Amino acid sequence: MNDLQGKVAVVTGASRGIGEASARALDSIGAQVVLTGRTVEDLERVAEELSNSPVIIPADLAQAGAGTELADRILNEVEGVDVLVNNAGIPMRRLPEKLTEAEIDLVFAINVRSLLTLSIALADSMKARGGGSIINVSSVASVRGPGARVAYAGTKGAVDAMTRALASDWGPDGIRVNSIAPGLIATAIWEESRNTIPGLIEEMEGQIALKRWGFGDDIADVVAFFASDASKYVTGETLVVDGGLARVSASASPQVLPELIE
Ligand code: NAD
């Protein structure tokens, strides 16, 4: 059911974290994976462990025109694309009063503009192959209203809105477009805070119904689901993958309050 044999999957931000785990997951179910990211050595390290002739294409998605340029280079290397995982992204944790325009531009350029331009530039290839699956990596910041993250939350809200709009545009062409909103995933984004802020790991865990941080493979499993025919009738959806953080009450223990039945 999850067989991606003969399919080509592009993963942005494939050098580490959620992107690396997604590349591994897609390779393990048969896809040839195009790994893209900024650091060639890291992409090579990931590629070494993949089985289906992975392709490496380094690119910095912060620049204007980067998404379209990257698509051209991808289509020079492979015959076409069936799956696109728009995972590359940067965090931006800063109080609104301290945000500069340059910071706002940067986070929107990477998290929003390149995601859209790359998707548009690869869509014709997917159409020519009878359809495809685009998986955008959003965030619980899109649904939760996090503090000191207004610019980042704005980018991820845009990602979810664009997911629904593109699902409408390209549904008739057989292209499904969905997004995944991860919760707290222990990747490089969190490494310094997890290592230096006493009690942070436990405090955050307390807010999660499943009582643990997520790992890259928790998200990659859902990427594989959206990439495969297991989700063939799902499009325009945002799936929150957060162990029960954003929409589940994890703090109020039922034992604290007396039963009330009337
Ligand atoms: P990460 O920092 O480990 O990985 C980010 C990836 O994006 C890296 O491969 C990096 O090279 C790439 N990238 C960053 N800037 C780039 C640029 N200018 N050009 C090209 N590539 C660039 O972080 P991660 O946690 O694996 O994050 C992956 C995605 O998941 C991001 O979109 C992030 O917003 C989202 N996310 C992460 C979490 C979390 O808790 N880790 C939660 C919600 C959403």
CSV table of C-alpha atoms and ligand atoms in Angstrom, one decimal:
chain,number,residue,atom,x,y,z
A,1,MET,CA,0.0,0.0,0.0
A,2,ASN,CA,2.8,2.4,0.8
A,3,ASP,CA,4.9,1.4,-2.2
A,4,LEU,CA,6.6,4.3,-3.9
A,5,GLN,CA,8.6,2.1,-6.3
A,6,GLY,CA,9.5,4.0,-9.5
A,7,LYS,CA,8.5,7.3,-8.0
A,8,VAL,CA,10.7,10.4,-7.5
A,9,ALA,CA,10.4,12.4,-4.3
A,10,VAL,CA,12.0,15.7,-3.6
A,11,VAL,CA,12.7,16.7,0.0
A,12,THR,CA,13.9,20.2,0.9
A,13,GLY,CA,15.9,20.7,4.0
A,14,ALA,CA,16.9,17.1,3.8
A,15,SER,CA,20.3,17.5,5.5
A,16,ARG,CA,19.0,16.9,9.0
A,17,GLY,CA,16.0,16.7,11.3
A,18,ILE,CA,12.6,16.1,9.9
A,19,GLY,CA,13.8,16.4,6.3
A,20,GLU,CA,16.5,13.7,6.9
A,21,ALA,CA,14.0,11.4,8.5
A,22,SER,CA,11.5,12.0,5.7
A,23,ALA,CA,14.1,11.2,3.1
A,24,ARG,CA,14.9,7.9,4.8
A,25,ALA,CA,11.2,7.0,5.1
A,26,LEU,CA,10.5,7.7,1.4
A,27,ASP,CA,13.6,5.8,0.3
A,28,SER,CA,12.6,2.9,2.5
A,29,ILE,CA,9.3,2.5,0.6
A,30,GLY,CA,11.0,2.6,-2.7
A,31,ALA,CA,11.2,6.2,-3.9
A,32,GLN,CA,14.2,7.7,-5.5
A,33,VAL,CA,14.8,10.8,-3.3
A,34,VAL,CA,16.2,14.1,-4.4
A,35,LEU,CA,17.9,15.6,-1.4
A,36,THR,CA,18.2,19.3,-1.3
A,37,GLY,CA,19.6,21.7,1.4
A,38,ARG,CA,22.4,24.1,2.0
A,39,THR,CA,25.3,21.9,3.1
A,40,VAL,CA,26.6,19.3,0.6
A,41,GLU,CA,28.5,17.3,3.3
A,42,ASP,CA,25.4,16.8,5.3
A,43,LEU,CA,23.4,15.8,2.2
A,44,GLU,CA,26.1,13.3,1.3
A,45,ARG,CA,26.0,11.8,4.8
A,46,VAL,CA,22.2,11.3,4.4
A,47,ALA,CA,22.5,10.0,0.9
A,48,GLU,CA,25.1,7.4,1.9
A,49,GLU,CA,22.4,5.5,3.8
A,50,LEU,CA,19.7,5.6,1.1
A,51,SER,CA,19.2,2.7,-1.3
A,52,ASN,CA,17.5,4.0,-4.4
A,53,SER,CA,20.1,6.2,-6.2
A,54,PRO,CA,19.5,9.4,-4.3
A,55,VAL,CA,20.3,12.7,-6.0
A,56,ILE,CA,21.9,15.6,-4.2
A,57,ILE,CA,21.2,19.2,-5.3
A,58,PRO,CA,22.4,21.9,-2.9
A,59,ALA,CA,20.4,25.2,-2.8
A,60,ASP,CA,19.8,28.1,-0.5
A,61,LEU,CA,16.1,28.9,-0.6
A,62,ALA,CA,16.4,32.4,1.0
A,63,GLN,CA,17.2,34.0,-2.3
A,64,ALA,CA,14.7,35.5,-4.7
A,65,GLY,CA,14.2,33.1,-7.6
A,66,ALA,CA,15.6,30.2,-5.6
A,67,GLY,CA,12.5,28.0,-5.8
A,68,THR,CA,12.2,28.2,-9.6
A,69,GLU,CA,15.9,27.8,-10.1
A,70,LEU,CA,16.0,24.7,-7.9
A,71,ALA,CA,13.1,23.2,-9.8
A,72,ASP,CA,15.0,23.6,-13.1
A,73,ARG,CA,18.0,21.9,-11.7
A,74,ILE,CA,15.9,19.1,-10.3
A,75,LEU,CA,14.3,18.5,-13.7
A,76,ASN,CA,17.7,18.4,-15.3
A,77,GLU,CA,18.7,15.5,-13.1
A,78,VAL,CA,15.5,13.4,-12.9
A,79,GLU,CA,12.8,12.6,-15.5
A,80,GLY,CA,10.0,14.1,-13.4
A,81,VAL,CA,8.7,14.5,-9.9
A,82,ASP,CA,5.9,12.6,-8.1
A,83,VAL,CA,6.3,13.8,-4.5
A,84,LEU,CA,7.4,17.1,-3.1
A,85,VAL,CA,8.1,17.5,0.6
A,86,ASN,CA,8.4,21.2,1.4
A,87,ASN,CA,10.2,20.9,4.7
A,88,ALA,CA,13.0,23.5,4.7
A,89,GLY,CA,12.3,26.2,7.2
A,90,ILE,CA,13.7,28.4,9.8
A,91,PRO,CA,12.4,29.3,13.2
A,92,MET,CA,12.1,32.9,14.4
A,93,ARG,CA,11.5,33.3,18.1
A,94,ARG,CA,11.4,37.1,18.9
A,95,LEU,CA,9.0,39.5,20.6
A,96,PRO,CA,7.0,41.4,18.0
A,97,GLU,CA,8.4,44.8,19.2
A,98,LYS,CA,12.0,43.6,18.4
A,99,LEU,CA,11.3,42.1,15.0
A,100,THR,CA,13.0,43.9,12.1
A,101,GLU,CA,11.7,44.0,8.5
A,102,ALA,CA,14.8,42.1,7.4
A,103,GLU,CA,13.9,39.3,9.8
A,104,ILE,CA,10.3,39.2,8.6
A,105,ASP,CA,11.4,39.1,5.0
A,106,LEU,CA,13.9,36.3,5.7
A,107,VAL,CA,11.5,34.0,7.4
A,108,PHE,CA,8.8,34.6,4.8
A,109,ALA,CA,11.3,34.2,1.9
A,110,ILE,CA,12.3,30.7,3.1
A,111,ASN,CA,9.2,29.4,4.8
A,112,VAL,CA,6.6,30.8,2.3
A,113,ARG,CA,7.9,32.2,-1.0
A,114,SER,CA,10.3,29.4,-1.9
A,115,LEU,CA,7.8,26.8,-0.9
A,116,LEU,CA,5.3,28.3,-3.2
A,117,THR,CA,7.6,29.0,-6.2
A,118,LEU,CA,9.2,25.5,-6.0
A,119,SER,CA,5.7,23.9,-5.9
A,120,ILE,CA,4.5,25.9,-8.9
A,121,ALA,CA,7.7,25.2,-10.9
A,122,LEU,CA,7.3,21.4,-10.3
A,123,ALA,CA,3.6,21.2,-10.8
A,124,ASP,CA,3.7,20.7,-14.5
A,125,SER,CA,6.0,17.7,-14.1
A,126,MET,CA,3.6,16.2,-11.7
A,127,LYS,CA,0.7,16.8,-14.0
A,128,ALA,CA,2.5,15.2,-16.9
A,129,ARG,CA,3.0,12.1,-14.7
A,130,GLY,CA,-0.7,11.9,-13.9
A,131,GLY,CA,-0.6,13.6,-10.6
A,132,GLY,CA,1.4,13.7,-7.4
A,133,SER,CA,1.5,14.6,-3.8
A,134,ILE,CA,2.8,17.8,-2.2
A,135,ILE,CA,3.4,17.7,1.5
A,136,ASN,CA,4.1,21.0,3.3
A,137,VAL,CA,5.7,21.1,6.7
A,138,SER,CA,3.8,23.6,8.7
A,139,SER,CA,3.7,23.9,12.5
A,140,VAL,CA,1.4,23.9,15.5
A,141,ALA,CA,2.4,27.6,15.6
A,142,SER,CA,-0.2,27.9,12.9
A,143,VAL,CA,-3.1,26.7,15.1
A,144,ARG,CA,-1.9,27.5,18.6
A,145,GLY,CA,-1.1,31.2,18.9
A,146,PRO,CA,2.4,30.9,20.4
A,147,GLY,CA,4.1,33.7,22.2
A,148,ALA,CA,7.1,35.5,20.7
A,149,ARG,CA,6.7,33.8,17.4
A,150,VAL,CA,4.4,36.1,15.4
A,151,ALA,CA,6.5,36.1,12.2
A,152,TYR,CA,7.1,32.3,12.3
A,153,ALA,CA,3.4,31.6,13.1
A,154,GLY,CA,2.4,33.9,10.2
A,155,THR,CA,4.6,31.9,7.8
A,156,LYS,CA,3.0,28.6,8.9
A,157,GLY,CA,-0.5,30.0,8.8
A,158,ALA,CA,0.3,31.0,5.2
A,159,VAL,CA,1.6,27.5,4.5
A,160,ASP,CA,-1.7,25.9,5.7
A,161,ALA,CA,-3.8,28.5,3.7
A,162,MET,CA,-1.7,27.8,0.6
A,163,THR,CA,-2.1,24.1,1.1
A,164,ARG,CA,-5.9,24.4,0.8
A,165,ALA,CA,-5.7,26.8,-2.1
A,166,LEU,CA,-3.3,24.7,-4.1
A,167,ALA,CA,-5.4,21.6,-3.4
A,168,SER,CA,-8.2,23.4,-5.1
A,169,ASP,CA,-6.2,24.5,-8.1
A,170,TRP,CA,-4.5,21.2,-8.7
A,171,GLY,CA,-7.1,18.7,-7.6
A,172,PRO,CA,-8.4,18.3,-11.1
A,173,ASP,CA,-4.8,17.4,-12.2
A,174,GLY,CA,-4.5,14.6,-9.6
A,175,ILE,CA,-2.1,16.5,-7.4
A,176,ARG,CA,-2.9,16.2,-3.7
A,177,VAL,CA,-1.6,19.0,-1.4
A,178,ASN,CA,-1.6,18.5,2.4
A,179,SER,CA,0.3,19.9,5.3
A,180,ILE,CA,1.7,18.4,8.5
A,181,ALA,CA,1.8,20.6,11.6
A,182,PRO,CA,4.5,19.2,13.9
A,183,GLY,CA,4.5,19.9,17.6
A,184,LEU,CA,7.7,19.8,19.6
A,185,ILE,CA,10.2,17.8,17.7
A,186,ALA,CA,13.7,17.3,19.1
A,187,THR,CA,15.8,18.5,16.2
A,188,ALA,CA,18.6,21.0,15.8
A,189,ILE,CA,16.1,23.9,16.2
A,190,TRP,CA,15.7,22.9,19.8
A,191,GLU,CA,19.1,21.5,20.6
A,192,GLU,CA,20.6,24.6,22.4
A,193,SER,CA,17.5,25.3,24.4
A,194,ARG,CA,17.1,21.6,25.4
A,195,ASN,CA,20.8,21.5,26.5
A,196,THR,CA,21.0,24.8,28.3
A,197,ILE,CA,17.6,25.7,29.9
A,198,PRO,CA,17.1,23.7,33.1
A,199,GLY,CA,13.7,22.0,33.3
A,200,LEU,CA,12.7,22.9,29.8
A,201,ILE,CA,12.4,19.3,28.5
A,202,GLU,CA,10.2,18.2,31.4
A,203,GLU,CA,8.1,21.4,31.4
A,204,MET,CA,7.3,21.0,27.7
A,205,GLU,CA,6.6,17.3,28.1
A,206,GLY,CA,4.1,18.2,30.8
A,207,GLN,CA,2.1,20.0,28.1
A,208,ILE,CA,2.0,17.0,25.8
A,209,ALA,CA,-0.8,14.4,26.2
A,210,LEU,CA,1.6,11.6,25.2
A,211,LYS,CA,4.3,12.9,27.6
A,212,ARG,CA,7.2,12.9,25.3
A,213,TRP,CA,8.8,15.1,22.7
A,214,GLY,CA,8.5,14.0,19.1
A,215,PHE,CA,11.4,12.8,16.8
A,216,GLY,CA,11.9,13.2,13.1
A,217,ASP,CA,10.5,9.7,12.4
A,218,ASP,CA,7.2,10.6,14.1
A,219,ILE,CA,6.7,13.2,11.3
A,220,ALA,CA,8.4,11.1,8.6
A,221,ASP,CA,5.8,8.3,9.1
A,222,VAL,CA,3.0,10.8,8.3
A,223,VAL,CA,5.0,12.2,5.3
A,224,ALA,CA,5.1,8.6,3.9
A,225,PHE,CA,1.3,8.3,4.5
A,226,PHE,CA,0.6,11.5,2.5
A,227,ALA,CA,3.1,10.5,-0.2
A,228,SER,CA,1.5,7.1,-0.7
A,229,ASP,CA,-1.9,5.9,-2.0
A,230,ALA,CA,-2.9,5.2,1.6
A,231,SER,CA,-4.0,8.9,1.6
A,232,LYS,CA,-5.3,8.9,-2.0
A,233,TYR,CA,-8.6,10.6,-1.1
A,234,VAL,CA,-7.1,13.2,1.2
A,235,THR,CA,-6.3,16.7,0.0
A,236,GLY,CA,-6.3,20.2,1.4
A,237,GLU,CA,-5.8,18.8,4.9
A,238,THR,CA,-3.5,19.9,7.7
A,239,LEU,CA,-2.7,17.0,10.1
A,240,VAL,CA,-1.5,18.1,13.5
A,241,VAL,CA,1.3,15.6,14.6
A,242,ASP,CA,2.2,16.7,18.1
A,243,GLY,CA,1.4,14.0,20.6
A,244,GLY,CA,-1.5,16.0,21.8
A,245,LEU,CA,-0.1,19.5,22.4
A,246,ALA,CA,-2.1,22.0,20.5
A,247,ARG,CA,-5.6,20.7,20.9
A,248,VAL,CA,-5.6,18.3,23.7
A,249,SER,CA,-5.7,19.3,27.4
A,250,ALA,CA,-2.8,17.7,28.9
A,251,SER,CA,-2.6,19.5,32.3
A,252,ALA,CA,-6.0,19.1,33.9
A,253,SER,CA,-5.9,15.7,35.6
A,254,PRO,CA,-9.4,14.2,35.9
A,255,GLN,CA,-8.6,13.1,39.5
A,256,VAL,CA,-8.3,16.7,40.6
A,257,LEU,CA,-12.0,17.5,40.2
A,258,PRO,CA,-14.9,15.4,41.6
A,259,GLU,CA,-17.2,13.6,39.2
A,260,LEU,CA,-20.2,15.6,38.1
A,261,ILE,CA,-23.0,13.8,36.4
A,262,GLU,CA,-26.5,15.4,36.1
B,1,NAD,P1,16.3,21.7,11.2
B,1,NAD,O1,16.9,23.1,11.5
B,1,NAD,O2,17.0,20.5,11.8
B,1,NAD,O3,16.1,21.5,9.7
B,1,NAD,C1,15.8,22.6,8.8
B,1,NAD,C2,16.2,22.2,7.4
B,1,NAD,O4,15.9,23.3,6.6
B,1,NAD,C3,17.7,22.0,7.3
B,1,NAD,O5,18.0,21.0,6.4
B,1,NAD,C4,18.2,23.3,6.8
B,1,NAD,O6,19.4,23.2,6.1
B,1,NAD,C5,17.0,23.7,5.9
B,1,NAD,N1,17.1,25.2,5.6
B,1,NAD,C6,17.0,26.2,6.5
B,1,NAD,N2,17.2,27.3,5.9
B,1,NAD,C7,17.4,27.0,4.5
B,1,NAD,C8,17.7,27.8,3.4
B,1,NAD,N3,17.8,29.1,3.5
B,1,NAD,N4,17.8,27.2,2.2
B,1,NAD,C9,17.7,25.9,2.1
B,1,NAD,N5,17.4,25.1,3.2
B,1,NAD,C10,17.3,25.7,4.4
B,1,NAD,O7,14.8,21.8,11.7
B,1,NAD,P2,13.6,20.8,11.7
B,1,NAD,O8,13.0,20.8,13.1
B,1,NAD,O9,13.9,19.5,11.1
B,1,NAD,O10,12.6,21.6,10.8
B,1,NAD,C11,12.0,21.2,9.6
B,1,NAD,C12,10.7,21.9,9.4
B,1,NAD,O11,9.8,21.5,10.4
B,1,NAD,C13,10.8,23.4,9.4
B,1,NAD,O12,9.9,23.9,8.3
B,1,NAD,C14,10.2,23.8,10.7
B,1,NAD,O13,9.6,25.0,10.7
B,1,NAD,C15,9.2,22.7,10.9
B,1,NAD,N6,8.8,22.5,12.3
B,1,NAD,C16,9.7,22.0,13.3
B,1,NAD,C17,9.3,21.8,14.6
B,1,NAD,C18,10.3,21.3,15.7
B,1,NAD,O14,9.9,21.4,16.8
B,1,NAD,N7,11.5,20.9,15.3
B,1,NAD,C19,8.0,22.1,14.9
B,1,NAD,C20,7.1,22.6,14.0
B,1,NAD,C21,7.5,22.7,12.7
